[in-house]
Structures are given as structure tokens and as C-alpha cells.
Coordinates of C-alpha atoms and ligand atoms in Angstrom, one line a residue:
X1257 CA 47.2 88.5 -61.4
X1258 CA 49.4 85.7 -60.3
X1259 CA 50.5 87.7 -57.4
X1260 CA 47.3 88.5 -56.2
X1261 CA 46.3 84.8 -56.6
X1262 CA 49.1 83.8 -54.2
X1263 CA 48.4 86.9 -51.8
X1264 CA 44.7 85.7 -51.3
X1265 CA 46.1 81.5 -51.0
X1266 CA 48.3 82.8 -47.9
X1267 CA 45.9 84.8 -46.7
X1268 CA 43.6 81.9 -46.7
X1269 CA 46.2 79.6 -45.4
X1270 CA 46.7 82.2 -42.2
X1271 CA 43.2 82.1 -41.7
X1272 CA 43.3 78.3 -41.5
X1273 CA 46.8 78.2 -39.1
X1274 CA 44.8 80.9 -36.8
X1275 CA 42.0 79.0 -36.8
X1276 CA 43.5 76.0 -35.6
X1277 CA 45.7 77.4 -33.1
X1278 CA 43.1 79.7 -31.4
X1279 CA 40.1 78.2 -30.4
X1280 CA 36.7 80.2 -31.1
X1281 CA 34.9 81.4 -28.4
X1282 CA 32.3 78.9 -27.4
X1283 CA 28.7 80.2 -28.1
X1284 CA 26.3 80.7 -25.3
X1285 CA 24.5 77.1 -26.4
X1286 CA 28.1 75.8 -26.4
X1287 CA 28.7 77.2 -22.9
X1288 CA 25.6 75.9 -21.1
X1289 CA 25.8 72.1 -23.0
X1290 CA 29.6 71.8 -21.2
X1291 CA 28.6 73.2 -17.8
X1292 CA 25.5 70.8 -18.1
X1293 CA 28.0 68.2 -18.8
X1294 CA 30.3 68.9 -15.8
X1295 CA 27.5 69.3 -13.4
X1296 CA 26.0 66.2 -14.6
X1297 CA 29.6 64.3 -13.7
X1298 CA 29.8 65.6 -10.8
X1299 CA 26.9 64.7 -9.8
X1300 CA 27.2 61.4 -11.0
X1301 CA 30.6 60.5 -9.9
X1302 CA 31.9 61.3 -13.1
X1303 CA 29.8 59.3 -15.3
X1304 CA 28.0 60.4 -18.6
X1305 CA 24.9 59.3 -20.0
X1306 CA 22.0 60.0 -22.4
X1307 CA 18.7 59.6 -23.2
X1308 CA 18.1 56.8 -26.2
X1309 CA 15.4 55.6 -27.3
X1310 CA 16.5 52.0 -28.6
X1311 CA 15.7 48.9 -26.1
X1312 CA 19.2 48.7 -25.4
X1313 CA 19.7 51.3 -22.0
X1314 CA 23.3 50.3 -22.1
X1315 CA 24.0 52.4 -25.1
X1316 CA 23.2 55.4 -23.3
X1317 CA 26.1 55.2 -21.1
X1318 CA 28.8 57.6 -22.6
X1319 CA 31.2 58.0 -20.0
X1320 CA 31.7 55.3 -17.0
X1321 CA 34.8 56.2 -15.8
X1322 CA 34.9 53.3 -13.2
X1323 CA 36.2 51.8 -16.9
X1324 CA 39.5 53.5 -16.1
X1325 CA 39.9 52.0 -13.0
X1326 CA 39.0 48.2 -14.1
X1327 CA 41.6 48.6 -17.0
X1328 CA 44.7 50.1 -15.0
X1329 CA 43.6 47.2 -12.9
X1330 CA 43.4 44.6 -16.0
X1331 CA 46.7 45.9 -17.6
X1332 CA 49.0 47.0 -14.6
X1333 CA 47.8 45.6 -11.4
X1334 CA 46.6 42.2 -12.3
X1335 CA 49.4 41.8 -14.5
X1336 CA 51.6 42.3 -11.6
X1337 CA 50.0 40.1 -9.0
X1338 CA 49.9 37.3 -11.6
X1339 CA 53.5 37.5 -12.1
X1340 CA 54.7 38.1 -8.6
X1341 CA 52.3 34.6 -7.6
X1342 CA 53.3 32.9 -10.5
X1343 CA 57.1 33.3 -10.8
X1344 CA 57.4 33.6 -7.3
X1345 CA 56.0 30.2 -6.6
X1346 CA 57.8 29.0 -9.4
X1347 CA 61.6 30.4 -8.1
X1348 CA 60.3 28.9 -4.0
X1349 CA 59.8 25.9 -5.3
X1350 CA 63.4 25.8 -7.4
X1351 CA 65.0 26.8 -3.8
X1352 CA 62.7 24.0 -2.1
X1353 CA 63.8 21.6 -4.6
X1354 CA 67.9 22.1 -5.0
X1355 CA 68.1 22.7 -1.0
X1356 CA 65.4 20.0 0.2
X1357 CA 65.6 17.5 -3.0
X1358 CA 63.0 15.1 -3.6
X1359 CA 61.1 13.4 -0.8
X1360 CA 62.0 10.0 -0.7
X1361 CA 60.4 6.9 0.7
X1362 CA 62.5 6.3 3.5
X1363 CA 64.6 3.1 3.3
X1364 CA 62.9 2.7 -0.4
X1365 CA 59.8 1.1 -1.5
X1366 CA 58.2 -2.0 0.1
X1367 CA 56.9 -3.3 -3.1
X1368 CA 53.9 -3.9 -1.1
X1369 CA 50.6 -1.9 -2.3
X1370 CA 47.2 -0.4 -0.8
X1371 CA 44.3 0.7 -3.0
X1372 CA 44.4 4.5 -2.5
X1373 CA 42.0 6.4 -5.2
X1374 CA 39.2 3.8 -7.2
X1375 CA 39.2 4.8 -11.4
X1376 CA 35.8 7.2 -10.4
X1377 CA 38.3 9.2 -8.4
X1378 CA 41.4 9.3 -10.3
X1379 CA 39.0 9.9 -13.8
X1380 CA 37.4 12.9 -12.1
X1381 CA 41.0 14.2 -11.2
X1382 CA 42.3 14.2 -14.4
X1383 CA 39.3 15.6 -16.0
X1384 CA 39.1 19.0 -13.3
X1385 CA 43.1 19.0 -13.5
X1386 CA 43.5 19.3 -17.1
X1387 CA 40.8 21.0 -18.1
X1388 CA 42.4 23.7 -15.5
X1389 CA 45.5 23.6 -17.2
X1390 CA 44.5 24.8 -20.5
X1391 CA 41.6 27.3 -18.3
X1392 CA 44.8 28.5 -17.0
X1393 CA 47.1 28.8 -20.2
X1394 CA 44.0 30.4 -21.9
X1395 CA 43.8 32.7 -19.0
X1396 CA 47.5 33.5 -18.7
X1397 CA 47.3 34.4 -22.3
X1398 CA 45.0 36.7 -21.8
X1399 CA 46.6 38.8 -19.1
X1400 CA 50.1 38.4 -20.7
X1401 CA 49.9 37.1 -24.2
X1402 CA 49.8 40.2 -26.1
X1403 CA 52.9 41.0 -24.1
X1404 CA 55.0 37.4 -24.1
X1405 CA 53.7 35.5 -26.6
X1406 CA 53.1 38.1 -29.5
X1407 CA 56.4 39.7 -29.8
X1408 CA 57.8 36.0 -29.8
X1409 CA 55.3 34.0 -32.6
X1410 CA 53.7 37.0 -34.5
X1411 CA 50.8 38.1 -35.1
X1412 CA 49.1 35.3 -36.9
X1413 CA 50.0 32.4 -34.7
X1414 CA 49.4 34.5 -31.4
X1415 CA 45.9 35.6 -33.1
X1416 CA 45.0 31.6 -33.8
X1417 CA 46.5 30.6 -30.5
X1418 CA 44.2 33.3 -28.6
X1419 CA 41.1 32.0 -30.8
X1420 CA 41.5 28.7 -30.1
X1421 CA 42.3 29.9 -26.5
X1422 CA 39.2 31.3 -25.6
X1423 CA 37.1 28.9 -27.3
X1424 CA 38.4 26.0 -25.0
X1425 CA 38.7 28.7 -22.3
X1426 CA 34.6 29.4 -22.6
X1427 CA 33.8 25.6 -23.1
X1428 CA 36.1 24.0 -20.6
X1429 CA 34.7 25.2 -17.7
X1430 CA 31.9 23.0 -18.0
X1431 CA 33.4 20.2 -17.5
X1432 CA 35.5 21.6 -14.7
X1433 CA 32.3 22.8 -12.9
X1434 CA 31.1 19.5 -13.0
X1435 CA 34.4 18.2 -11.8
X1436 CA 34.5 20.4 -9.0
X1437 CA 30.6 19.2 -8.0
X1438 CA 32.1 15.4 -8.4
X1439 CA 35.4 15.8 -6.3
X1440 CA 33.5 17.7 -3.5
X1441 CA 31.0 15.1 -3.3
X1442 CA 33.7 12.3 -3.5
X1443 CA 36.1 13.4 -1.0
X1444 CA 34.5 16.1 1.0
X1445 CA 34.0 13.4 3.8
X1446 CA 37.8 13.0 4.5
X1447 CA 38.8 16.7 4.2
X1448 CA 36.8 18.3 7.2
X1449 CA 39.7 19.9 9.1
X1450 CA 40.3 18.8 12.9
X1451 CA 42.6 18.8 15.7
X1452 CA 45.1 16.7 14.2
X1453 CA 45.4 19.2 11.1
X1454 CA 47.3 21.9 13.3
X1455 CA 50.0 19.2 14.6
X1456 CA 50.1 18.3 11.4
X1457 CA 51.0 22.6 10.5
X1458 CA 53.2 22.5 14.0
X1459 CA 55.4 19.9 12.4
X1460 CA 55.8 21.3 8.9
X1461 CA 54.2 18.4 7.2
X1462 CA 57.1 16.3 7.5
X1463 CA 58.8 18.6 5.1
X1464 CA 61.2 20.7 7.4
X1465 CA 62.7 18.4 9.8
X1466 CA 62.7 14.7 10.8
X1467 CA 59.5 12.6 11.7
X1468 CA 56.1 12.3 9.6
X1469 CA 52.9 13.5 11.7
X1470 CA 50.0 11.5 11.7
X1471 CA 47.5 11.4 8.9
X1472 CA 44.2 10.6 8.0
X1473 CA 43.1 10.0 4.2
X1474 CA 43.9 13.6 3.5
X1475 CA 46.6 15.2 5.9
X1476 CA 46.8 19.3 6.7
X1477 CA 48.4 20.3 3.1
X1478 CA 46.2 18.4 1.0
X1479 CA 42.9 19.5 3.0
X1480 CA 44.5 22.8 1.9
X1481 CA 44.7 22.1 -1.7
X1482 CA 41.1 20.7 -1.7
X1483 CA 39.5 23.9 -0.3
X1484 CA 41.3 25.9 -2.3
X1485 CA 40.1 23.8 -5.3
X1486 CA 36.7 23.5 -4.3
X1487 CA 35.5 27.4 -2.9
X1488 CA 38.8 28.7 -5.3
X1489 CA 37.8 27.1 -8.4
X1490 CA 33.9 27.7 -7.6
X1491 CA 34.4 31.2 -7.3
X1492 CA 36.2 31.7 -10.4
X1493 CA 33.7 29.4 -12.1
X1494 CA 30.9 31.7 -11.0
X1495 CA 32.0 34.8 -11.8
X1496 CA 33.1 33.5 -15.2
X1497 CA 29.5 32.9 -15.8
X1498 CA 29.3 36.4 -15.5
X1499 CA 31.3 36.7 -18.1
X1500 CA 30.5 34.3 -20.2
X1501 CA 26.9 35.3 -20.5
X1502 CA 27.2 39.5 -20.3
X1503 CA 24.9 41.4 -19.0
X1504 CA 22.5 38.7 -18.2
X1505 CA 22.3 38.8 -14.5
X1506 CA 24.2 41.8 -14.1
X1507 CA 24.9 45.4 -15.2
X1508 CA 28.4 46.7 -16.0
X1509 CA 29.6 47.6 -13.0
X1510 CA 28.9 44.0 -11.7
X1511 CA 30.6 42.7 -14.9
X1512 CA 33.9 44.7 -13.7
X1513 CA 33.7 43.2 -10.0
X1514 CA 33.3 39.8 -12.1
X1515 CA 36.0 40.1 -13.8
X1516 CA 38.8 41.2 -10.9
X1517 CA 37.3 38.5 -8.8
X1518 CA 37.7 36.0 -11.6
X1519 CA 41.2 37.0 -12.8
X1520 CA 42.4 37.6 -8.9
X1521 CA 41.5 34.2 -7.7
X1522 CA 42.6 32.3 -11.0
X1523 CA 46.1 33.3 -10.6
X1524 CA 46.9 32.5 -7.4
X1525 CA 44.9 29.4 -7.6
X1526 CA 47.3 29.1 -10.5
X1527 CA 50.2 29.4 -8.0
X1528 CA 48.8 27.2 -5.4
X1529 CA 48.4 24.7 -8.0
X1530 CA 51.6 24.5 -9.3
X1531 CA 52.9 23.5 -5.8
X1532 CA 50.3 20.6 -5.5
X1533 CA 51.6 19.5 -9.0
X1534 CA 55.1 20.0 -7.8
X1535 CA 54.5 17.7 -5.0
X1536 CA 52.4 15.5 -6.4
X1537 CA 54.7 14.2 -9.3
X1538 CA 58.8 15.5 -9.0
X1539 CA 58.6 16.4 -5.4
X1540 CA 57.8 13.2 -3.7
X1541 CA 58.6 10.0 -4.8
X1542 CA 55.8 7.6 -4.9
X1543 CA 53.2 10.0 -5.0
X1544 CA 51.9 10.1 -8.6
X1545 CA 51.1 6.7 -8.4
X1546 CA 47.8 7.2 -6.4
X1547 CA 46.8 9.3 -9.3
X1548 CA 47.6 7.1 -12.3
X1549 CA 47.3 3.5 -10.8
X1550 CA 45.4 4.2 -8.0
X1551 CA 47.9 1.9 -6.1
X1552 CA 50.4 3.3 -3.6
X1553 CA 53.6 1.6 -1.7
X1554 CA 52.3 0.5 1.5
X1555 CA 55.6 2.3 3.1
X1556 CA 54.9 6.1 1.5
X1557 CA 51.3 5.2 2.9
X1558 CA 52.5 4.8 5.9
X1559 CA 54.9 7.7 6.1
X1560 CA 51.9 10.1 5.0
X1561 CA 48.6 9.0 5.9
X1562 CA 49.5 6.5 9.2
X1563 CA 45.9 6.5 10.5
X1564 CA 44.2 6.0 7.2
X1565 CA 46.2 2.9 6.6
X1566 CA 45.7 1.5 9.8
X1567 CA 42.1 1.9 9.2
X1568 CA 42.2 0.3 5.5
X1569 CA 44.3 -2.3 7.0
X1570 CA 41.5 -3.1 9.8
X1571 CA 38.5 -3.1 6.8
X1572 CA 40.0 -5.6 5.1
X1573 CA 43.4 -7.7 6.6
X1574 CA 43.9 -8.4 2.5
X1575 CA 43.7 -5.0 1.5
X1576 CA 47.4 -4.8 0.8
X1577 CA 48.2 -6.4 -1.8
X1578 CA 52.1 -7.7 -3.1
X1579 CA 53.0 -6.7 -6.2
Ligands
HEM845 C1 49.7 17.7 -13.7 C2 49.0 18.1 -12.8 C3 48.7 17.4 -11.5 C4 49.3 16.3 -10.8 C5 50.6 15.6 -11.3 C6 48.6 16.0 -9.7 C7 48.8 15.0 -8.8 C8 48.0 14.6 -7.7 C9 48.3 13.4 -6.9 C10 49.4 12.5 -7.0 C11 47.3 13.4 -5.9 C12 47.1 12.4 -4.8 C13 47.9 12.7 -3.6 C14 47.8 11.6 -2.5 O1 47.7 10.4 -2.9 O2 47.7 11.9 -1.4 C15 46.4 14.6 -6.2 C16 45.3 14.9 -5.4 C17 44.6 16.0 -5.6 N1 44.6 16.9 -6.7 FE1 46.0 16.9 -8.1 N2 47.5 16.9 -9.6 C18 47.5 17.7 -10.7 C19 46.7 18.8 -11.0 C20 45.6 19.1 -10.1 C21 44.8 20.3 -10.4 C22 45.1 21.3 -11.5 C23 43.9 20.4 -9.4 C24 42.8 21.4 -9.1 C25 42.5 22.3 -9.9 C26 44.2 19.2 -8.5 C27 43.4 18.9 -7.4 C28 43.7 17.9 -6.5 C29 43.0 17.7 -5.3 C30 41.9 18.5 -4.7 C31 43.5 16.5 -4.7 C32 43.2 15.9 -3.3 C33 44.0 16.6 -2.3 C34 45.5 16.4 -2.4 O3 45.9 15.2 -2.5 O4 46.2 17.4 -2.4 N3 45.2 18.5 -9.0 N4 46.9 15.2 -7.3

């Protein structure tokens, strides 16, 4: 009895194995289902969907295999622009610094001063600048987080960190938008390019070589940096939107075009950025000030913006002030 108990269990059990290894013929319902599913992809591009009846339509999309291309894009290519502009800005500016060293005021500082940027100005800088900063630690953690920061603070820190993250990543660009409306409408007077701009290019800025071109409020560079910030950060304000609110103006594939215009821009804005904050602070001496006082050494303004301070000098013959 017990050996015909354990014949029929191995029996069974081959059954099983065979049944696993060999798949069954597919039935003629089987059949036509698949070669209705492949015609329908390739007729479709590859993409798979249903009829539902719920008010949701987007639930009827089973495969969207433009998917696979937005997240080899997400988690290889983006990941490897980011880095490249990021770390490669960061290792230029090393070289600049150790080779060039920092931009000093030539002969030293005057200890004279001339109003450069009024509290409106310098208030509205600080507010788009850091509310960029953490926008773009938020967004770096996003793209690289799970890959740097994880394996470093575990899994409970990185999982707070991210929350927090994208809370202030979501809400901060309020603020930033309305920054970006306030800086262009402040300063967009003084950055239209001209003439002078490409002397200006022609003699490296003053950086490479000897002599300081001629500047207005804004030289070449900084017209530069205030473009970038004002159609850069625009863009990846708007298509964050996108984001922000799925689904609402757009469908998904709009949402994926979103998404690698958003991340594309934000880190090489990211890049650009850290050069304007290289120069703005370690890189040239006398620079910060315009940002935290608002008062700059009449001798720097000289060196950098000749034509603008001939021109403040001519408003009002007090306008420098000793200090
Ligand atoms: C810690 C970070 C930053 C520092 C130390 C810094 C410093 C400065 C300074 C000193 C100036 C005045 C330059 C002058 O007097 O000619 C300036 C101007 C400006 N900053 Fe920043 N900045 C920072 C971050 C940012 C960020 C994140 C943005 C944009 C997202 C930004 C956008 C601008 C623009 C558009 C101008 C006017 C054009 C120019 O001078 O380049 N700044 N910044």
C-alpha cells in the first residue's frame, strides 16, 4: 500500500515538473487573443490598451512602451549629463582657481563706495537664489539620491530627507517663479545685449589676460547669467507645473517631454550657477558685497562696470560715498 502511495506522489510530482517545463499548446482562443495583441502593437507603435469603462481613460493604457525610453533616460542618461555638468564645472572651476587665483582689486580697495543694488534688489536675489538651492539639492536627490545618499545615511534618514525634499521642492518654486517675474522686471532694462557685449567676449572678460573691457551695469558674463536665469529657470518652472499638477493640461506622453525638459535644463542651470556663485563670492574679491550691502568699492566698480559708474557718478557728483 505504501508503495503504491509513493508510486502515484511521483507520478504526480512528474506531471507537475512536465507541466512546468513544457508549455501547453495554446488554444485556438489563446492563439487569436496574442496575434490580436501583436497586431494591435504594431499598429500602435508598440503600445497596449483597453476598453474600460470607469471615467478614468488613463487606466486603459496597458502598455506605453515610450515608458522605457523616459526611464533609461531618467536612470542612465540624465544621470550622466547631470554628473558630467556638475562635476565637470565643479573640477574647471578648481583648475580656474589654483592656476588663475582670486581676482583681486587691483592696487587694493579705495575704501570709497557707490550704491550698486537697493534692498528691493538684493531681497529678491536672495529669495530666487536660495530657494534654488534647496530646488536644486531636492532635485539632485532625486536623480542621485537613491544612489549617493542612501547607501551613505540609510534608509530612514534618506526616506525623511527625500520627504522633506520634495515637499520644499513642490512649494519652493512659488516663490522662485515670483522671483524670476521680479528680477526680470527689475533688471531686464540693463541686460539687453549690444555691441559692446562681444568686446567684452573678444577680451575674455578681463579674466584671461591684462586690461578690463568696458562695462555697463551688467557686462557680457553677467547678461549671460541673467538670461540663463530668466528663460532657464522659466522653462524649468513651467514644465514643473506639469508635473506638479499631472495630467491636468497634459496627457502622458506630454508629462514625459515635461519631465526631460525639466530635469535637462535644471542641471545645467545647476552648473551654470555654480560658476556665477563661484565668482560672485571666492572668485573675486569685492564682489559679494553688492549682494549683501548693496555697497561696492568704487575701484572694483571701476575695474568692472567703467561706463555704469561714470554714469552714476554724472546722476549724482555725491553718489560715492567714503566709508
Ligand atoms: C550663494 C549663492 C550666490 C551668490 C554668492 C551670488 C552672488 C551674486 C553677486 C555678488 C551678484 C552681483 C554681481 C555684481 O555686482 O555685478 C549676483 C548677481 C546675480 N545673481 Fe547671484 N549669487 C548666488 C546665487 C544665485 C542664483 C542661484 C541665481 C539664479 C538662480 C542668481 C542669479 C543672479 C543674477 C541673475 C544676477 C545678476 C547678473 C549677475 O550679476 O551675474 N544668483 N549674484
Amino acid at each position: 500500500m505504501r508503495a503504491l502511495l509513493l508510486a502515484l506522489l511521483l507520478a504526480c510530482a512528474g506531471l507537475t515538473a512536465q507541466a512546468q517545463t513544457a508549455p501547453a499548446p495554446l488554444s485556438d482562443r489563446d492563439q487569436s487573443s496574442a496575434e490580436e495583441l501583436e497586431l494591435q502593437r504594431t499598429l500602435q507603435g508598440g503600445r497596449i490598451e483597453g476598453r474600460i469603462t470607469i471615467p478614468n481613460q488613463q487606466a486603459a493604457t496597458l502598455i506605453q512602451p515610450a515608458g522605457r525610453e523616459w526611464r533609461a533616460f531618467h536612470n542612465r542618461t540624465l544621470a550622466w549629463v547631470g554628473g558630467v555638468a556638475v562635476v565637470g564645472m565643479l573640477a574647471l572651476l578648481a583648475i580656474f582657481f589654483f592656476s588663475r587665483g582670486r581676482i583681486r582689486i587691483e592696487g587694493g580697495p579705495s575704501g570709497q563706495t557707490i550704491q550698486r543694488f537697493n534692498i528691493l534688489e538684493r531681497a529678491n536675489h536672495w529669495m530666487v537664489a536660495s530657494c534654488f538651492i534647496i530646488l536644486g539639492l531636492s532635485g539632485l536627490n532625486l536623480t542621485f539620491g537613491r544612489h549617493l545618499l542612501l547607501p551613505m545615511v540609510g534608509p530612514e534618514a534618506f526616506t525623511a530627507v527625500s520627504q522633506w525634499g520634495k515637499y520644499a521642492h513642490n512649494f519652493l518654486s512659488f516663490p522662485f517663479a515670483l522671483g524670476l517675474v521680479v528680477m526680470f522686471l527689475l533688471w531686464v532694462r540693463d541686460n539687453i545685449p549690444n555691441r559692446r557685449d562681444i568686446t567684452w567676449f573678444k577680451m575674455g572678460g578681463g579674466f584671461i589676460g591684462k586690461g578690463h573691457p568696458a562695462a555697463e551695469r551688467f557686462n557680457a558674463g553677467q547678461k549671460v547669467v541673467f538670461w540663463i536665469t530668466i528663460l532657464g529657470g522659466g522653462a524649468v518652472a513651467a514644465s514643473g507645473y506639469f508635473l506638479i499638477f499631472p495630467f491636468a493640461a497634459t496627457d502622458i506622453a506630454g508629462m514625459q517631454l515635461s519631465h526631460i525638459v525639466h530635469s535637462l535644463l535644471a542641471v545645467l542651470m545647476i552648473a551654470a550657477m555654480l560658476a556665477h556663485i563661484y565668482i560672485g563670492s571666492l572668485g573675486m574679491e569685492g564682489a559679494i558685497d553688492a549682494m549683501s550691502s548693496g555697497q561696492v568699492d568704487v575701484k572694483w566698480a571701476k575695474e568692472h562696470h567703467s561706463l555704469w559708474v561714470e554714469e552714476e557718478m554724472g546722476k549724482t557728483p555725491a553718489g560715492a560715498k567714503h566709508v
